[in-house]
CSV table of C-alpha atoms in Angstrom, one decimal:
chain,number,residue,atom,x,y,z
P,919,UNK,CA,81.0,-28.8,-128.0
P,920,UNK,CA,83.1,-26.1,-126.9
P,921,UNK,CA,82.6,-22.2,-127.0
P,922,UNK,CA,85.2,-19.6,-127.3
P,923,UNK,CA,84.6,-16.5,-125.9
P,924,UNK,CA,87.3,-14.9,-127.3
P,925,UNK,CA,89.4,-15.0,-130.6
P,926,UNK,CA,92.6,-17.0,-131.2
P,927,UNK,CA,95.5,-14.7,-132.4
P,928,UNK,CA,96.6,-15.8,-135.8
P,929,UNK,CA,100.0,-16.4,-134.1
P,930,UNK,CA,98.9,-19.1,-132.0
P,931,UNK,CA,96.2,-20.9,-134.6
P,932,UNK,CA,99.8,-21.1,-136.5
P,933,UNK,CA,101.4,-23.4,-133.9
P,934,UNK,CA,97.7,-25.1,-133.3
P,935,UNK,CA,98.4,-28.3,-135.8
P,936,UNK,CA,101.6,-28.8,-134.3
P,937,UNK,CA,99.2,-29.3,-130.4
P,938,UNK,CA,97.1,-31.1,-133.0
P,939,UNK,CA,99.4,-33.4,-133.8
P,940,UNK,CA,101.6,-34.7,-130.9
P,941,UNK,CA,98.2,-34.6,-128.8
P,942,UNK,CA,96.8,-37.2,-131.7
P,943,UNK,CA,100.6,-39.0,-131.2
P,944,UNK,CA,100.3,-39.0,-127.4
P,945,UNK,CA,96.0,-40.9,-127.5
P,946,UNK,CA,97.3,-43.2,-129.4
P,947,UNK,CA,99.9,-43.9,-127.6
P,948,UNK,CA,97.4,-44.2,-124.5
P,949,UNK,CA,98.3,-40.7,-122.7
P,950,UNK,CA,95.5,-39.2,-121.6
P,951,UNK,CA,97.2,-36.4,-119.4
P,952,UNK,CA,100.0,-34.0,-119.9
P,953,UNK,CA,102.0,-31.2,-117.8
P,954,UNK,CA,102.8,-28.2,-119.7
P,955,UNK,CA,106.6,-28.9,-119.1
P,956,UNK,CA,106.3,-32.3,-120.8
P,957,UNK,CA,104.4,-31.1,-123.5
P,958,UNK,CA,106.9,-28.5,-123.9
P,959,UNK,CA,109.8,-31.0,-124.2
P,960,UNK,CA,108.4,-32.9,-126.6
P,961,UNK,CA,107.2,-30.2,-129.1
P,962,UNK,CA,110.7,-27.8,-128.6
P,963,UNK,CA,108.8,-25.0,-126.4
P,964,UNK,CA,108.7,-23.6,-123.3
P,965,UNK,CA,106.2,-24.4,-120.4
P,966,UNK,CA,105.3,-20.9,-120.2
P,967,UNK,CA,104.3,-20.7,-124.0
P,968,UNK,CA,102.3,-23.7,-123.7
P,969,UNK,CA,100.6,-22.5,-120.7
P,970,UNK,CA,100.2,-18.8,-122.8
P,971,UNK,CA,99.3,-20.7,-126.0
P,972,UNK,CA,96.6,-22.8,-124.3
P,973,UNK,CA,95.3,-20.1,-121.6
P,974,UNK,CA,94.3,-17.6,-124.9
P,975,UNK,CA,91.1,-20.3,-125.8
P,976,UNK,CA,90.5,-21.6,-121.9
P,977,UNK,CA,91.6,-23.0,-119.0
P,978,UNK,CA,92.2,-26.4,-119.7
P,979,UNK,CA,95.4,-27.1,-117.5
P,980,UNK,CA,94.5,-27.8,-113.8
P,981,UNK,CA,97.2,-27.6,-110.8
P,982,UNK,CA,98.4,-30.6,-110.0
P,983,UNK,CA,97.0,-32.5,-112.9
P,984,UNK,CA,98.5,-31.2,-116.3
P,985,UNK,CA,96.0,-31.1,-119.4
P,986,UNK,CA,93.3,-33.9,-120.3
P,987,UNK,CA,94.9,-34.9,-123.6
P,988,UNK,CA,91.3,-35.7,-125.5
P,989,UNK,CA,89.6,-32.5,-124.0
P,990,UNK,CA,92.5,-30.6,-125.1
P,991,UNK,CA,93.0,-32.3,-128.7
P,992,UNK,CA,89.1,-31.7,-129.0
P,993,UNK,CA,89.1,-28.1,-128.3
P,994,UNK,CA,92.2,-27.6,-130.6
P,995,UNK,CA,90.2,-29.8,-133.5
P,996,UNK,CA,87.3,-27.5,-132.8
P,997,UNK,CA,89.1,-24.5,-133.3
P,998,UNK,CA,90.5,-25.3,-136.3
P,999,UNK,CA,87.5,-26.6,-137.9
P,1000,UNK,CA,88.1,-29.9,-138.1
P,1001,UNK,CA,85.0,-30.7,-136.2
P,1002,UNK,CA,83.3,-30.2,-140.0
P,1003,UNK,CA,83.6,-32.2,-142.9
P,1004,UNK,CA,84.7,-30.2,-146.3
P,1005,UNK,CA,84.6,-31.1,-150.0
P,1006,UNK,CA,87.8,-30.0,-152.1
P,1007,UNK,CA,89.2,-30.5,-155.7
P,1008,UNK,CA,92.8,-30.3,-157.0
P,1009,UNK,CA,93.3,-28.5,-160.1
P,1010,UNK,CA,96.8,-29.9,-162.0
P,1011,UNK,CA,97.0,-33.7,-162.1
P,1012,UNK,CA,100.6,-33.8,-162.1
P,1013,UNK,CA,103.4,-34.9,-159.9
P,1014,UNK,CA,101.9,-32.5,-156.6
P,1015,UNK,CA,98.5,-33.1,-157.3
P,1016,UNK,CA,99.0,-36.7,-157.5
P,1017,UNK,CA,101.1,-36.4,-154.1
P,1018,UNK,CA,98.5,-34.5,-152.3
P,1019,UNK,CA,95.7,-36.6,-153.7
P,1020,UNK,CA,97.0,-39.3,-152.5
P,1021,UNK,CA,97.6,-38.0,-148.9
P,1022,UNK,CA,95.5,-40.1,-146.9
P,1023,UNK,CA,95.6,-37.9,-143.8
P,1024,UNK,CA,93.1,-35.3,-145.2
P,1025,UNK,CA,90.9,-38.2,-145.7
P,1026,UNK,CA,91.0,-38.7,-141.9
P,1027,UNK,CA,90.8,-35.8,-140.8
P,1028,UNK,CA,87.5,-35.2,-142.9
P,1029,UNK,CA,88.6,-33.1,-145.8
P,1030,UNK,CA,87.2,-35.5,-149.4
P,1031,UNK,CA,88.9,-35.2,-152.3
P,1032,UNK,CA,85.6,-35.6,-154.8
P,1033,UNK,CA,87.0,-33.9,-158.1
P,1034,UNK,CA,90.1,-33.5,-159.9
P,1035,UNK,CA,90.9,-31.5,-163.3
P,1036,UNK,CA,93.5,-30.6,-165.7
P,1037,UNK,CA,94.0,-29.4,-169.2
P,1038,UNK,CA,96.5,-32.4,-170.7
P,1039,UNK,CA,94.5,-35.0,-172.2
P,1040,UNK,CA,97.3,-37.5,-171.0
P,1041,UNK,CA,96.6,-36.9,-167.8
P,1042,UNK,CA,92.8,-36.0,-168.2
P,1043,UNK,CA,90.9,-39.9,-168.2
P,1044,UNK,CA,93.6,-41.3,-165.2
P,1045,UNK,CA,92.9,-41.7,-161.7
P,1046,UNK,CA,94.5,-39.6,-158.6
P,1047,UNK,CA,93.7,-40.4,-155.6
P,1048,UNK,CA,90.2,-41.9,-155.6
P,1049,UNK,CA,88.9,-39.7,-158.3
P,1050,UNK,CA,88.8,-39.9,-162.3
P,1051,UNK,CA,90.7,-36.4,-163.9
P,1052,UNK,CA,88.2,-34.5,-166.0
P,1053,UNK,CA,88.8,-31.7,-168.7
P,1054,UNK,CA,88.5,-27.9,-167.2
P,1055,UNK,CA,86.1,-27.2,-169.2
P,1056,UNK,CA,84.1,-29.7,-166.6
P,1057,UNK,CA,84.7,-27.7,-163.9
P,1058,UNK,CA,81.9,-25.0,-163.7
P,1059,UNK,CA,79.2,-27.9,-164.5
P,1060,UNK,CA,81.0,-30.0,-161.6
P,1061,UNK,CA,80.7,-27.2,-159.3
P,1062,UNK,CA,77.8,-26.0,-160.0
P,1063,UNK,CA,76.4,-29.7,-159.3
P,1064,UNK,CA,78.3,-30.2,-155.9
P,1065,UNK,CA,78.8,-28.2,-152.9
P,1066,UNK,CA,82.9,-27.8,-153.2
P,1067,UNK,CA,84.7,-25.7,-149.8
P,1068,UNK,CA,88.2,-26.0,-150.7
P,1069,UNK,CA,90.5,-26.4,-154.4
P,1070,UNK,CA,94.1,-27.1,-153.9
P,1071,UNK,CA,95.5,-25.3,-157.1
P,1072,UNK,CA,98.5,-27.2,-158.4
P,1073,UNK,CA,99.1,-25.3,-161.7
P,1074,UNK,CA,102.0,-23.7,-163.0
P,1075,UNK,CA,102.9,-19.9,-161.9
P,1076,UNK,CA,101.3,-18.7,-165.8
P,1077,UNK,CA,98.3,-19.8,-165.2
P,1078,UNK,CA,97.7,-19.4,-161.5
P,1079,UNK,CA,96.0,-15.8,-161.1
P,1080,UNK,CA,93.5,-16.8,-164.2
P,1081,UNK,CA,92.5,-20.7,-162.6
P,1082,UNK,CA,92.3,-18.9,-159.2
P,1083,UNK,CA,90.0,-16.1,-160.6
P,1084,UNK,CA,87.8,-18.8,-162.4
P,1085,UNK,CA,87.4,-21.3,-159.3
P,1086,UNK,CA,86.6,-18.1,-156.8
P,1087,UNK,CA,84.1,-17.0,-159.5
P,1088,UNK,CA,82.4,-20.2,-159.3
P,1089,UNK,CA,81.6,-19.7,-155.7
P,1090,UNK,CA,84.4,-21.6,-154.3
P,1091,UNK,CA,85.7,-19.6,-150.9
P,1092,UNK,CA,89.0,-21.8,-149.6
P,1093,UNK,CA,92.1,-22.3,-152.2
P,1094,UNK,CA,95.4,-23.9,-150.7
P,1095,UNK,CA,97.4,-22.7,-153.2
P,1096,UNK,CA,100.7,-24.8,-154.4
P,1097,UNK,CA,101.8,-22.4,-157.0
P,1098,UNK,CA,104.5,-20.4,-156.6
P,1099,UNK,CA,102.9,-16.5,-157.0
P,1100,UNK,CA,100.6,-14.6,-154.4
P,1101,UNK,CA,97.1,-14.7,-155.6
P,1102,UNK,CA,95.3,-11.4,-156.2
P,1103,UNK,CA,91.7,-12.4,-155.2
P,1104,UNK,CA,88.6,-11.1,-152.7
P,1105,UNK,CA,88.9,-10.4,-149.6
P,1106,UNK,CA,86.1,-13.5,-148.7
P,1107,UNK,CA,88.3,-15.9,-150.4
P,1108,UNK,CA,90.7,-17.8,-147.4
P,1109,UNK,CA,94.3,-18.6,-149.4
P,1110,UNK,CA,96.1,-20.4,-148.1
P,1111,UNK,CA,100.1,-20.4,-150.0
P,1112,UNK,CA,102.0,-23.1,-149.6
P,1113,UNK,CA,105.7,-22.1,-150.9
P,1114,UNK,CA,107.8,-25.6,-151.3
P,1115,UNK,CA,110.7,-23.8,-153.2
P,1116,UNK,CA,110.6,-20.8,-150.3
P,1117,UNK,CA,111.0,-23.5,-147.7
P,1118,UNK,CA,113.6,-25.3,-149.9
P,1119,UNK,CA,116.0,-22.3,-149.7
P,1120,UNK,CA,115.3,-21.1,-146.2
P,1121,UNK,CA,116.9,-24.9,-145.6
P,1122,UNK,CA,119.2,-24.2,-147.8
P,1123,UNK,CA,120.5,-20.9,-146.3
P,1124,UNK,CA,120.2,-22.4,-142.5
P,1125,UNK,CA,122.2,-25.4,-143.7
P,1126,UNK,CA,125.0,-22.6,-145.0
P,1127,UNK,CA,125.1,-21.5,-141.8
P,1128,UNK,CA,125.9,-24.4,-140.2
P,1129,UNK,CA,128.5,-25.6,-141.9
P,1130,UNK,CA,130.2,-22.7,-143.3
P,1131,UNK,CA,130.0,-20.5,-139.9
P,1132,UNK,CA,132.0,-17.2,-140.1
Protein backbone atom coordinates (compact mmCIF):
# COMPACT_ATOMS: atom_id res chain seq x y z
CA UNK A 1 0.00 0.00 0.00
CA UNK A 2 1.03 3.38 -0.56
CA UNK A 3 1.60 6.39 1.93
CA UNK A 4 1.21 9.98 1.31
CA UNK A 5 3.21 12.25 3.13
CA UNK A 6 1.60 15.08 2.19
CA UNK A 7 -2.06 16.17 1.19
CA UNK A 8 -3.57 16.37 -2.29
CA UNK A 9 -4.97 19.89 -3.10
CA UNK A 10 -8.62 19.71 -3.76
CA UNK A 11 -7.77 21.04 -7.27
CA UNK A 12 -5.87 18.17 -8.32
CA UNK A 13 -8.16 15.16 -6.48
CA UNK A 14 -10.70 17.06 -9.01
CA UNK A 15 -8.85 15.98 -12.16
CA UNK A 16 -7.81 12.49 -10.24
CA UNK A 17 -10.86 10.27 -11.88
CA UNK A 18 -10.18 11.58 -15.16
CA UNK A 19 -5.99 9.77 -14.43
CA UNK A 20 -8.37 7.16 -13.07
CA UNK A 21 -9.90 6.57 -15.95
CA UNK A 22 -7.72 6.68 -19.10
CA UNK A 23 -5.02 4.80 -16.81
CA UNK A 24 -7.99 1.89 -16.39
CA UNK A 25 -8.48 2.54 -20.52
CA UNK A 26 -4.73 2.31 -21.27
CA UNK A 27 -4.30 -1.67 -18.70
CA UNK A 28 -6.79 -2.83 -20.58
CA UNK A 29 -5.65 -2.01 -23.50
CA UNK A 30 -2.18 -3.71 -22.36
CA UNK A 31 -0.08 -0.37 -21.70
CA UNK A 32 1.80 -0.68 -18.87
CA UNK A 33 4.01 2.58 -19.32
CA UNK A 34 3.36 6.12 -20.20
CA UNK A 35 5.39 9.52 -20.78
CA UNK A 36 3.83 12.47 -19.39
CA UNK A 37 3.65 13.98 -22.97
CA UNK A 38 1.46 11.05 -24.10
CA UNK A 39 -0.56 11.03 -21.34
CA UNK A 40 -1.08 14.61 -21.75
CA UNK A 41 -2.27 14.15 -25.42
CA UNK A 42 -4.64 11.83 -24.69
CA UNK A 43 -6.38 13.45 -21.68
CA UNK A 44 -6.22 17.37 -23.31
CA UNK A 45 -3.35 18.57 -20.85
CA UNK A 46 -0.11 19.66 -20.82
CA UNK A 47 3.12 17.57 -19.92
CA UNK A 48 3.97 19.99 -17.37
CA UNK A 49 0.53 19.67 -15.48
CA UNK A 50 0.76 16.03 -15.53
CA UNK A 51 4.16 16.03 -14.28
CA UNK A 52 2.77 18.90 -11.46
CA UNK A 53 -0.40 16.87 -10.93
CA UNK A 54 1.44 13.58 -10.35
CA UNK A 55 4.74 15.07 -8.48
CA UNK A 56 2.06 16.66 -5.57
CA UNK A 57 1.43 12.65 -4.15
CA UNK A 58 5.14 11.15 -5.37
CA UNK A 59 7.52 10.57 -7.65
CA UNK A 60 6.23 8.10 -9.88
CA UNK A 61 7.61 9.28 -13.35
CA UNK A 62 11.28 8.05 -13.91
CA UNK A 63 13.69 9.67 -16.76
CA UNK A 64 13.72 7.87 -19.49
CA UNK A 65 10.96 5.52 -18.66
CA UNK A 66 7.58 7.52 -18.35
CA UNK A 67 5.00 6.32 -15.53
CA UNK A 68 4.28 2.52 -14.60
CA UNK A 69 0.58 2.60 -15.58
CA UNK A 70 -0.63 -0.06 -12.67
CA UNK A 71 1.62 1.61 -9.95
CA UNK A 72 0.25 4.89 -11.02
CA UNK A 73 -3.59 3.79 -11.41
CA UNK A 74 -3.06 2.10 -7.86
CA UNK A 75 -1.75 5.14 -6.14
CA UNK A 76 -4.57 7.35 -7.81
CA UNK A 77 -7.34 4.40 -6.67
CA UNK A 78 -5.68 4.66 -3.23
CA UNK A 79 -6.06 8.21 -2.99
CA UNK A 80 -9.36 8.34 -3.78
CA UNK A 81 -10.59 5.66 -1.71
CA UNK A 82 -11.36 3.26 -3.86
CA UNK A 83 -9.05 0.86 -2.29
CA UNK A 84 -12.37 0.38 0.32
CA UNK A 85 -15.49 -1.01 -0.29
CA UNK A 86 -18.66 1.23 0.75
CA UNK A 87 -22.42 0.55 1.23
CA UNK A 88 -24.84 3.33 -0.22
CA UNK A 89 -28.69 3.75 -0.77
CA UNK A 90 -30.67 5.88 -3.20
CA UNK A 91 -33.48 7.70 -1.89
CA UNK A 92 -36.22 8.61 -4.98
CA UNK A 93 -36.97 5.57 -7.15
CA UNK A 94 -37.69 7.47 -10.16
CA UNK A 95 -36.25 8.05 -13.50
CA UNK A 96 -32.38 9.15 -11.85
CA UNK A 97 -32.51 6.80 -9.20
CA UNK A 98 -33.28 4.11 -11.56
CA UNK A 99 -30.39 5.40 -13.93
CA UNK A 100 -27.90 5.54 -11.25
CA UNK A 101 -29.00 2.27 -9.73
CA UNK A 102 -28.47 0.67 -12.56
CA UNK A 103 -24.92 1.98 -13.22
CA UNK A 104 -22.90 -0.95 -13.16
CA UNK A 105 -19.61 0.93 -12.74
CA UNK A 106 -20.05 1.71 -9.04
CA UNK A 107 -20.53 -1.94 -8.68
CA UNK A 108 -16.96 -2.37 -9.95
CA UNK A 109 -15.41 -0.06 -8.48
CA UNK A 110 -16.73 -1.33 -5.02
CA UNK A 111 -19.43 1.06 -4.05
CA UNK A 112 -23.01 -1.68 -3.30
CA UNK A 113 -26.15 -0.42 -3.86
CA UNK A 114 -27.96 -2.52 -0.83
CA UNK A 115 -31.10 -0.30 -0.16
CA UNK A 116 -33.39 1.84 -2.01
CA UNK A 117 -36.54 4.01 -0.79
CA UNK A 118 -39.27 6.24 -1.84
CA UNK A 119 -42.60 7.55 -0.73
CA UNK A 120 -45.00 6.48 -3.93
CA UNK A 121 -46.48 3.31 -3.38
CA UNK A 122 -46.18 2.78 -7.25
CA UNK A 123 -42.84 2.78 -7.16
CA UNK A 124 -42.37 1.39 -3.48
CA UNK A 125 -42.59 -2.89 -4.08
CA UNK A 126 -40.40 -2.57 -7.73
CA UNK A 127 -36.96 -3.36 -8.27
CA UNK A 128 -33.96 -0.82 -9.14
CA UNK A 129 -30.98 -2.02 -9.68
CA UNK A 130 -30.59 -5.20 -7.62
CA UNK A 131 -32.60 -4.06 -4.77
CA UNK A 132 -36.48 -4.14 -3.80
CA UNK A 133 -37.92 -0.18 -3.11
CA UNK A 134 -39.15 0.04 0.44
CA UNK A 135 -41.41 2.75 2.17
CA UNK A 136 -39.33 5.73 4.03
CA UNK A 137 -40.68 5.02 6.80
CA UNK A 138 -38.20 1.77 6.45
CA UNK A 139 -35.35 3.72 6.45
CA UNK A 140 -34.26 4.34 10.11
CA UNK A 141 -34.94 0.49 10.86
CA UNK A 142 -32.75 -0.35 7.61
CA UNK A 143 -30.11 1.85 8.76
CA UNK A 144 -29.97 1.22 12.00
CA UNK A 145 -29.59 -2.68 10.94
CA UNK A 146 -26.71 -2.07 8.30
CA UNK A 147 -23.65 -0.21 8.24
CA UNK A 148 -24.65 2.41 5.18
CA UNK A 149 -21.43 5.07 4.06
CA UNK A 150 -23.01 6.84 1.27
CA UNK A 151 -27.10 7.82 0.13
CA UNK A 152 -27.38 9.25 -3.38
CA UNK A 153 -30.51 11.62 -2.68
CA UNK A 154 -32.68 11.68 -5.85
CA UNK A 155 -35.64 13.66 -4.49
CA UNK A 156 -37.28 16.69 -5.63
CA UNK A 157 -35.80 20.30 -4.60
CA UNK A 158 -39.03 20.46 -1.77
CA UNK A 159 -38.02 17.87 0.00
CA UNK A 160 -34.25 17.76 -0.24
CA UNK A 161 -33.01 19.82 2.95
CA UNK A 162 -35.70 17.67 5.28
CA UNK A 163 -34.58 13.91 3.55
CA UNK A 164 -30.91 15.20 3.81
CA UNK A 165 -31.40 16.23 7.47
CA UNK A 166 -33.17 12.85 8.30
CA UNK A 167 -30.47 10.44 6.56
CA UNK A 168 -27.42 12.61 8.27
CA UNK A 169 -29.40 12.20 11.56
CA UNK A 170 -29.35 8.60 11.18
CA UNK A 171 -25.56 8.47 11.20
CA UNK A 172 -25.03 8.42 7.59
CA UNK A 173 -21.74 10.70 6.73
CA UNK A 174 -21.47 10.75 2.61
CA UNK A 175 -24.63 12.07 0.39
CA UNK A 176 -24.10 12.58 -3.42
CA UNK A 177 -26.65 14.72 -3.78
CA UNK A 178 -28.78 14.87 -7.28
CA UNK A 179 -31.15 17.46 -6.27
CA UNK A 180 -31.06 20.64 -7.50
CA UNK A 181 -30.52 23.06 -4.01
CA UNK A 182 -27.27 23.25 -1.73
CA UNK A 183 -27.74 21.20 1.34
CA UNK A 184 -27.42 22.98 4.71
CA UNK A 185 -25.95 20.13 6.75
CA UNK A 186 -22.78 19.42 9.37
CA UNK A 187 -19.67 20.18 8.73
CA UNK A 188 -18.75 15.99 9.13
CA UNK A 189 -21.16 15.24 6.52
CA UNK A 190 -19.05 14.99 2.80
CA UNK A 191 -21.83 16.28 -0.04
CA UNK A 192 -21.20 15.80 -2.75
CA UNK A 193 -23.82 18.02 -5.54
CA UNK A 194 -24.17 16.86 -8.68
CA UNK A 195 -25.98 19.75 -10.79
CA UNK A 196 -27.33 18.05 -14.26
CA UNK A 197 -29.45 21.22 -15.09
CA UNK A 198 -26.19 23.57 -14.11
CA UNK A 199 -24.11 21.53 -16.56
CA UNK A 200 -27.09 21.47 -19.12
CA UNK A 201 -26.83 25.35 -19.44
CA UNK A 202 -23.15 25.90 -19.14
CA UNK A 203 -23.42 23.55 -22.61
CA UNK A 204 -25.90 25.44 -23.55
CA UNK A 205 -24.18 28.96 -23.24
CA UNK A 206 -20.77 27.42 -24.74
CA UNK A 207 -22.73 26.03 -27.60
CA UNK A 208 -24.06 29.94 -28.07
CA UNK A 209 -20.80 30.91 -28.34
CA UNK A 210 -19.93 28.93 -30.89
CA UNK A 211 -22.27 29.37 -33.31
CA UNK A 212 -23.45 32.74 -32.73
CA UNK A 213 -19.84 34.42 -32.28
CA UNK A 214 -19.92 38.27 -32.09
Amino acid sequence: MHRFSKKVSMTVVKRLPKYYQYLTDLLLNDIEKISSRELASLMGLTASQIRQDLNSFGGYGQQGYGYNVLELREAIKEILGLDSDYTCIIIGSGNMGHAIANYERFKREGVMLIGAFDVDPLRVGTVVGNVVVKHMDELEDFVKNNEIDICILCVPRGVGQQVATTVTNLGIKGILNFSPLDLDLPDDVVVENVNITDSLFTLTYLLKEVTDPE
